[in-house]
Short mmCIF file of C-alpha atoms and ligand atoms in Angstrom, two decimals:
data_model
loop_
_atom_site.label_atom_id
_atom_site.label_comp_id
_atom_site.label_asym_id
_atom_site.label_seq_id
_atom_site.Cartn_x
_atom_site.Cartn_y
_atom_site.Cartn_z
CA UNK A 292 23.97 9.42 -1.95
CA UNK A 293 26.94 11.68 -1.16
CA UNK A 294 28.40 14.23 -3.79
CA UNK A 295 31.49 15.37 -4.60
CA UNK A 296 29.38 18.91 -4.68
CA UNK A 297 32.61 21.10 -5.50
CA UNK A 298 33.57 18.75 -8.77
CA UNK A 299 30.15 18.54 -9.84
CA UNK A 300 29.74 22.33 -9.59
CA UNK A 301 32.61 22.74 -11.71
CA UNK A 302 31.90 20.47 -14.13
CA UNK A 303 27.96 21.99 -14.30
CA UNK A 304 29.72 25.32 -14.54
CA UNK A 305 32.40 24.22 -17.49
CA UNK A 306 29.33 23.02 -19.65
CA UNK A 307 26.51 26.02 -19.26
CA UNK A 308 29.49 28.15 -20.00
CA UNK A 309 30.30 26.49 -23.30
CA UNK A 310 26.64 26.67 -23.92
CA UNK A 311 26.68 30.39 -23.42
CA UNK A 312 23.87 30.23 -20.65
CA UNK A 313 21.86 33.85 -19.20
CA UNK A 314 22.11 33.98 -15.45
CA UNK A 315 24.58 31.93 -14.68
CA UNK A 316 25.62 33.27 -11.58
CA UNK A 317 21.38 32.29 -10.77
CA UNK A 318 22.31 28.77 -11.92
CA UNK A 319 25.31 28.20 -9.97
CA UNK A 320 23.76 28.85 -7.07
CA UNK A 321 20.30 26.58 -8.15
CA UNK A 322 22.43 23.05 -8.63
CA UNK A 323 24.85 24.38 -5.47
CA UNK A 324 21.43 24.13 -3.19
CA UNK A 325 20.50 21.28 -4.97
CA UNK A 326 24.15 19.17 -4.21
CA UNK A 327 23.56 19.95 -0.81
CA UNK A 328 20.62 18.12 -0.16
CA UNK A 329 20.73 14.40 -0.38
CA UNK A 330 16.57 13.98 -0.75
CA UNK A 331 14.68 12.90 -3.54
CA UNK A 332 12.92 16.70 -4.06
CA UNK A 333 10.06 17.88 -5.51
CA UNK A 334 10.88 21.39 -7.26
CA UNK A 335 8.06 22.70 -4.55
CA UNK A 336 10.41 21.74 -1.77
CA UNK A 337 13.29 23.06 -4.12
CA UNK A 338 11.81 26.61 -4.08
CA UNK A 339 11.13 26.43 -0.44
CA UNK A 340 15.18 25.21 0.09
CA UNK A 341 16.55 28.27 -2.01
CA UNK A 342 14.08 30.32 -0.19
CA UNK A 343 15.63 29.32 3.01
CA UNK A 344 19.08 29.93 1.73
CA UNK A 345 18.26 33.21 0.78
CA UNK A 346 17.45 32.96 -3.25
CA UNK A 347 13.92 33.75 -4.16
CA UNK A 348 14.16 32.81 -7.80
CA UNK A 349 10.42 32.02 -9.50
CA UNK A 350 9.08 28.63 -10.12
CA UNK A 351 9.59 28.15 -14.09
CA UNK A 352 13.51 29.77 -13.80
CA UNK A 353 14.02 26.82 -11.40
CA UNK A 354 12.23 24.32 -13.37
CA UNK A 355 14.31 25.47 -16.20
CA UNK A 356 17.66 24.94 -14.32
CA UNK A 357 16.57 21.40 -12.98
CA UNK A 358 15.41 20.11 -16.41
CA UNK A 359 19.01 21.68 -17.60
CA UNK A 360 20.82 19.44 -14.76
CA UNK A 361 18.81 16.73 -15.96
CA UNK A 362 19.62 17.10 -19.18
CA UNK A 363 23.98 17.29 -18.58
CA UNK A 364 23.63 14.30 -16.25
CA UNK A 365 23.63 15.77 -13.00
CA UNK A 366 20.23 15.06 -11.86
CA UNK A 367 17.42 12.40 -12.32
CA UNK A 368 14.07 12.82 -12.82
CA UNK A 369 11.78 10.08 -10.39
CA UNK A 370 8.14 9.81 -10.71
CA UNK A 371 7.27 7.57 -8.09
CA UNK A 372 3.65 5.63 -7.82
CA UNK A 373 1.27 8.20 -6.07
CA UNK A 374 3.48 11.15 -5.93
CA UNK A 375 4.77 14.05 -7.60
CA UNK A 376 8.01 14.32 -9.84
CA UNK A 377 11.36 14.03 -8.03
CA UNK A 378 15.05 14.77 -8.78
CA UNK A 379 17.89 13.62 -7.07
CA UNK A 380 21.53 13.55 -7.82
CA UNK A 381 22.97 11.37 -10.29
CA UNK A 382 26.51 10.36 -10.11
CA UNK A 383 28.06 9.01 -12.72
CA UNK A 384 29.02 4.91 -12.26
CA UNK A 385 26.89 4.77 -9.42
CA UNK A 386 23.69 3.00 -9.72
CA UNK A 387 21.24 2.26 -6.43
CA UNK A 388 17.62 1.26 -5.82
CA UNK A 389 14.71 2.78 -4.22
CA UNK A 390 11.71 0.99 -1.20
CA UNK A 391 9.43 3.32 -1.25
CA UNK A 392 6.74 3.30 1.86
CA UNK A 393 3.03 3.86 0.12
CA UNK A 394 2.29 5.51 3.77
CA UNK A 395 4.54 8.02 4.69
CA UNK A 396 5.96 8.62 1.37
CA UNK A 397 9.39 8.09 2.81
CA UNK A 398 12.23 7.07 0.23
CA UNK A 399 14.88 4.78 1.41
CA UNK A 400 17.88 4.02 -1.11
CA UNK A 401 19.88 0.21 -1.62
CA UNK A 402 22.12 -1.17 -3.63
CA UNK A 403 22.20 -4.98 -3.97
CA UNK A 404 24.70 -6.36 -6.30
CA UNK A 405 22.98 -9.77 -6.55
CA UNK A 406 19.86 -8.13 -7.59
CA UNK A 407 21.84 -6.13 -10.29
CA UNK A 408 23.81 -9.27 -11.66
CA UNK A 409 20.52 -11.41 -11.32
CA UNK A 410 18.44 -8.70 -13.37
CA UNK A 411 21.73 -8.81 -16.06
CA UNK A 412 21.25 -12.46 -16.05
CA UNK A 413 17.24 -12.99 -16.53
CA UNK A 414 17.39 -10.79 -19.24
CA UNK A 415 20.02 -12.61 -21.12
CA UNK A 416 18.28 -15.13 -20.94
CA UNK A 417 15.57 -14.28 -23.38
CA UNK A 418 18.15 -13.04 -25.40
CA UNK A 419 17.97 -9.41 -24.53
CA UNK A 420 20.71 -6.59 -23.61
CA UNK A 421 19.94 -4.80 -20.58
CA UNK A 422 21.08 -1.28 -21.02
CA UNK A 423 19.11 0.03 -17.54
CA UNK A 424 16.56 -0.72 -15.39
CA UNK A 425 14.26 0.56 -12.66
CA UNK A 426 13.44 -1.60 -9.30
CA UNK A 427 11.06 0.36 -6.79
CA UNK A 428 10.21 -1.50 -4.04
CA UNK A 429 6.45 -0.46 -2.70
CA UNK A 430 5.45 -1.45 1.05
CA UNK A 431 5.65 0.07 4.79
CA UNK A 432 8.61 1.35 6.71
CA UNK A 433 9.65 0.31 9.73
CA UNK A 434 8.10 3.64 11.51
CA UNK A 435 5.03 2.93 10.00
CA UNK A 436 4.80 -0.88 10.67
CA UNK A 437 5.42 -0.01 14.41
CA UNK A 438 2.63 2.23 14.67
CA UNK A 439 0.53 -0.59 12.84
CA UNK A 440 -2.17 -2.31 14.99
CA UNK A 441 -3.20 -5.76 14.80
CA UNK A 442 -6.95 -5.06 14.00
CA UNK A 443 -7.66 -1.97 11.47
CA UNK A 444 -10.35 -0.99 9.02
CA UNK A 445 -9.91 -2.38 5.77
CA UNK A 446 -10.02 1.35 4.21
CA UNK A 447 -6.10 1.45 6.15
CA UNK A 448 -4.66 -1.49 4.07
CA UNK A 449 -2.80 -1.21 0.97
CA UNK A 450 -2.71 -2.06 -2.30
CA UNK A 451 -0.90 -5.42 -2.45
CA UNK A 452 -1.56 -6.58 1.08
CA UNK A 453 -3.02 -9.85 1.61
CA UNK A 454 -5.28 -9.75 4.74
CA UNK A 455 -7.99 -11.75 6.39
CA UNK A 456 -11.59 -10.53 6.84
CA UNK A 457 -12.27 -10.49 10.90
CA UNK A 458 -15.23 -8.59 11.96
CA UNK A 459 -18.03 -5.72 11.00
CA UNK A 460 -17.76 -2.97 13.70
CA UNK A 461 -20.34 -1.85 15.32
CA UNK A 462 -22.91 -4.10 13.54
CA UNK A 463 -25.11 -6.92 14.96
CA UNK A 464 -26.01 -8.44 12.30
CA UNK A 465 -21.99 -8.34 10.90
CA UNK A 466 -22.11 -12.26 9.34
CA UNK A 467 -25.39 -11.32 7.51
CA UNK A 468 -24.14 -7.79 5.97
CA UNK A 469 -21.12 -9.03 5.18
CA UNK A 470 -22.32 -12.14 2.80
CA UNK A 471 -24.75 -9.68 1.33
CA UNK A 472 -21.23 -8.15 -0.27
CA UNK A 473 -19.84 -11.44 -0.80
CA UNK A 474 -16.98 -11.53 2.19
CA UNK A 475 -17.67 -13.74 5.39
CA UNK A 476 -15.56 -13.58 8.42
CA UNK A 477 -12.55 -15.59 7.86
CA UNK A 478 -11.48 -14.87 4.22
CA UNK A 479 -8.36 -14.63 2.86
CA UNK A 480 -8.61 -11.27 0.33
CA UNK A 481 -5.85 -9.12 -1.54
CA UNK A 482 -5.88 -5.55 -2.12
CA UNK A 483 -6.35 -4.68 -5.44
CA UNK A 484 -6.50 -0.75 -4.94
CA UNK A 485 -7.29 1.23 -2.07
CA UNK A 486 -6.11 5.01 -2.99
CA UNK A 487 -7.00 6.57 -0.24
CA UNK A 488 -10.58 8.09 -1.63
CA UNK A 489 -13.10 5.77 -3.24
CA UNK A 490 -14.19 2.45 -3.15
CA UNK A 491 -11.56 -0.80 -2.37
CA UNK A 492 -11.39 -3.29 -4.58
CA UNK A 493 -10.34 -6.53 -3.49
CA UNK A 494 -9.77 -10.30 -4.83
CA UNK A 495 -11.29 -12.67 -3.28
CA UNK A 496 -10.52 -15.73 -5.19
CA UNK A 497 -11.09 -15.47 -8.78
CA UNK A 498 -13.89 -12.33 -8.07
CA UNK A 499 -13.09 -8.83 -7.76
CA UNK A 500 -15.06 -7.04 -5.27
CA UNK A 501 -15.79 -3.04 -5.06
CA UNK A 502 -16.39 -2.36 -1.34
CA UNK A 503 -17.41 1.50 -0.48
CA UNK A 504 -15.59 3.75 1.54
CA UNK A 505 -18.20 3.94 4.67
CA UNK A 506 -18.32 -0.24 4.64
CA UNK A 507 -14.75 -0.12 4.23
CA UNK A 508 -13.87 2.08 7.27
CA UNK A 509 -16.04 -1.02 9.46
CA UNK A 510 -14.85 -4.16 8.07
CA UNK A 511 -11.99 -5.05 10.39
CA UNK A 512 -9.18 -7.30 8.80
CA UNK A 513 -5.54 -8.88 9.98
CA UNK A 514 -2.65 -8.62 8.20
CA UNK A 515 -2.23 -12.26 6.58
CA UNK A 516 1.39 -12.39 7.84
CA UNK A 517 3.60 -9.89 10.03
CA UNK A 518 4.85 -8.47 7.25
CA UNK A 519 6.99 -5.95 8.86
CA UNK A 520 8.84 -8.54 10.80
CA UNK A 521 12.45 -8.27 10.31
CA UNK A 522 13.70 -11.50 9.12
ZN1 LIG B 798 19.29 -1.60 -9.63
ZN1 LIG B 799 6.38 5.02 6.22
ZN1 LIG B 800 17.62 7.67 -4.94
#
């Protein structure tokens, strides 16, 4: 979300002065690339955006400085399921939300204010003060839902999806092979965890199942529902 980068770089300035900070000229310049960006960055892609803009300051100085902004308020810190620490601005009264697609990695940012009162609200109601809160929303963007077929390997679904068990490529003997794991054509199975490597598990009524990578990449399954129909 949108900065006020010049107040903020004041305001960063006005406190590592007070604190008596070394390079400070170094710093200025770190949190100035870093209100000009409106991603969620890792401080890889940090070094490679002050590299761009001409400052070739080493890994740990910048690590430093980001903790620092972390620290005064000015950035904050986002570990996201399956990928590496982010920062992105923080502006004071403003609160917002992340969906986060488990494909691309692509971040998208909302603010829902009946969400926020609702959270406020369930929490009161076992007695408890909210002071903050995290929602992160995992699933497929729309990019990613378009380019999603109606037929793929179960080794392509995610963790959470709830999909039905079609067909065995390549196999002539598919019903047979498939009962020897426990799945026949037709059932209804959730994703337990599919990280990309490794086996699958999956639910399949009150049984977990461990399905290996090679079977995995042949059993064809359906999305349950068109999940990435807009509604
Ligand atoms: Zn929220
Ligand atoms: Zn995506
Ligand atoms: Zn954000």
């Amino acid at each position: 979300m949108k900065s006020n980068e010049f107040f903020e770089k004041a305001n960063f300035q006005a406190l590592i002065e007070s604190d008596g900070a070394d390079r400070l000229q170094d710093k200025l310049n770190v949190i100035d690339v870093f209100l000009s960006t409106e991603e969620h960055i890792t401080l890889e892609e940090m070094l490679l955006l002050l590299r761009e803009k001409g400052y070739d300051f080493e890994s740990g100085f910048v690590k430093h400085c980001m903790h620092h902004m972390v620290e005064l308020g000015f950035a904050q810190r986002k570990q996201f399921e399956g990928q590496p620490i982010r920062y992105e601005h923080r502006h004071l009264g403003r609160h917002h939300d992340h969906l986060v697609c488990t494909k691309c990695g692509k971040i998208i940012e909302f603010a829902n204010e009946q969400i926020e009162r609702l959270q406020v609200e369930v929490a009161a109601g076992y007695g408890f003060h909210m002071l903050q809160h995290r929602m992160e929303i995992y699933g497929l963007c729309s990019d990613c839902c378009a380019k999603r077929k109606p037929l793929m390997p179960l080794a392509m679904a995610k963790a959470g999806e709830i999909v039905f068990v079609r067909e065995m490529a390549g196999c002539r003997h598919k019903q047979s092979r498939l009962a020897s794991m426990g799945l026949r054509t037709g059932d209804r199975v959730e994703i337990i965890n599919n990280s990309g490597g490794g086996r699958v598990i999956l639910g399949l009524e009150n049984t977990r199942l461990a399905i290996g990578r090679g079977m995995a990449n042949r059993i064809m399954v359906s999305p349950a529902q068109n999940i990435c129909q807009v509604q």
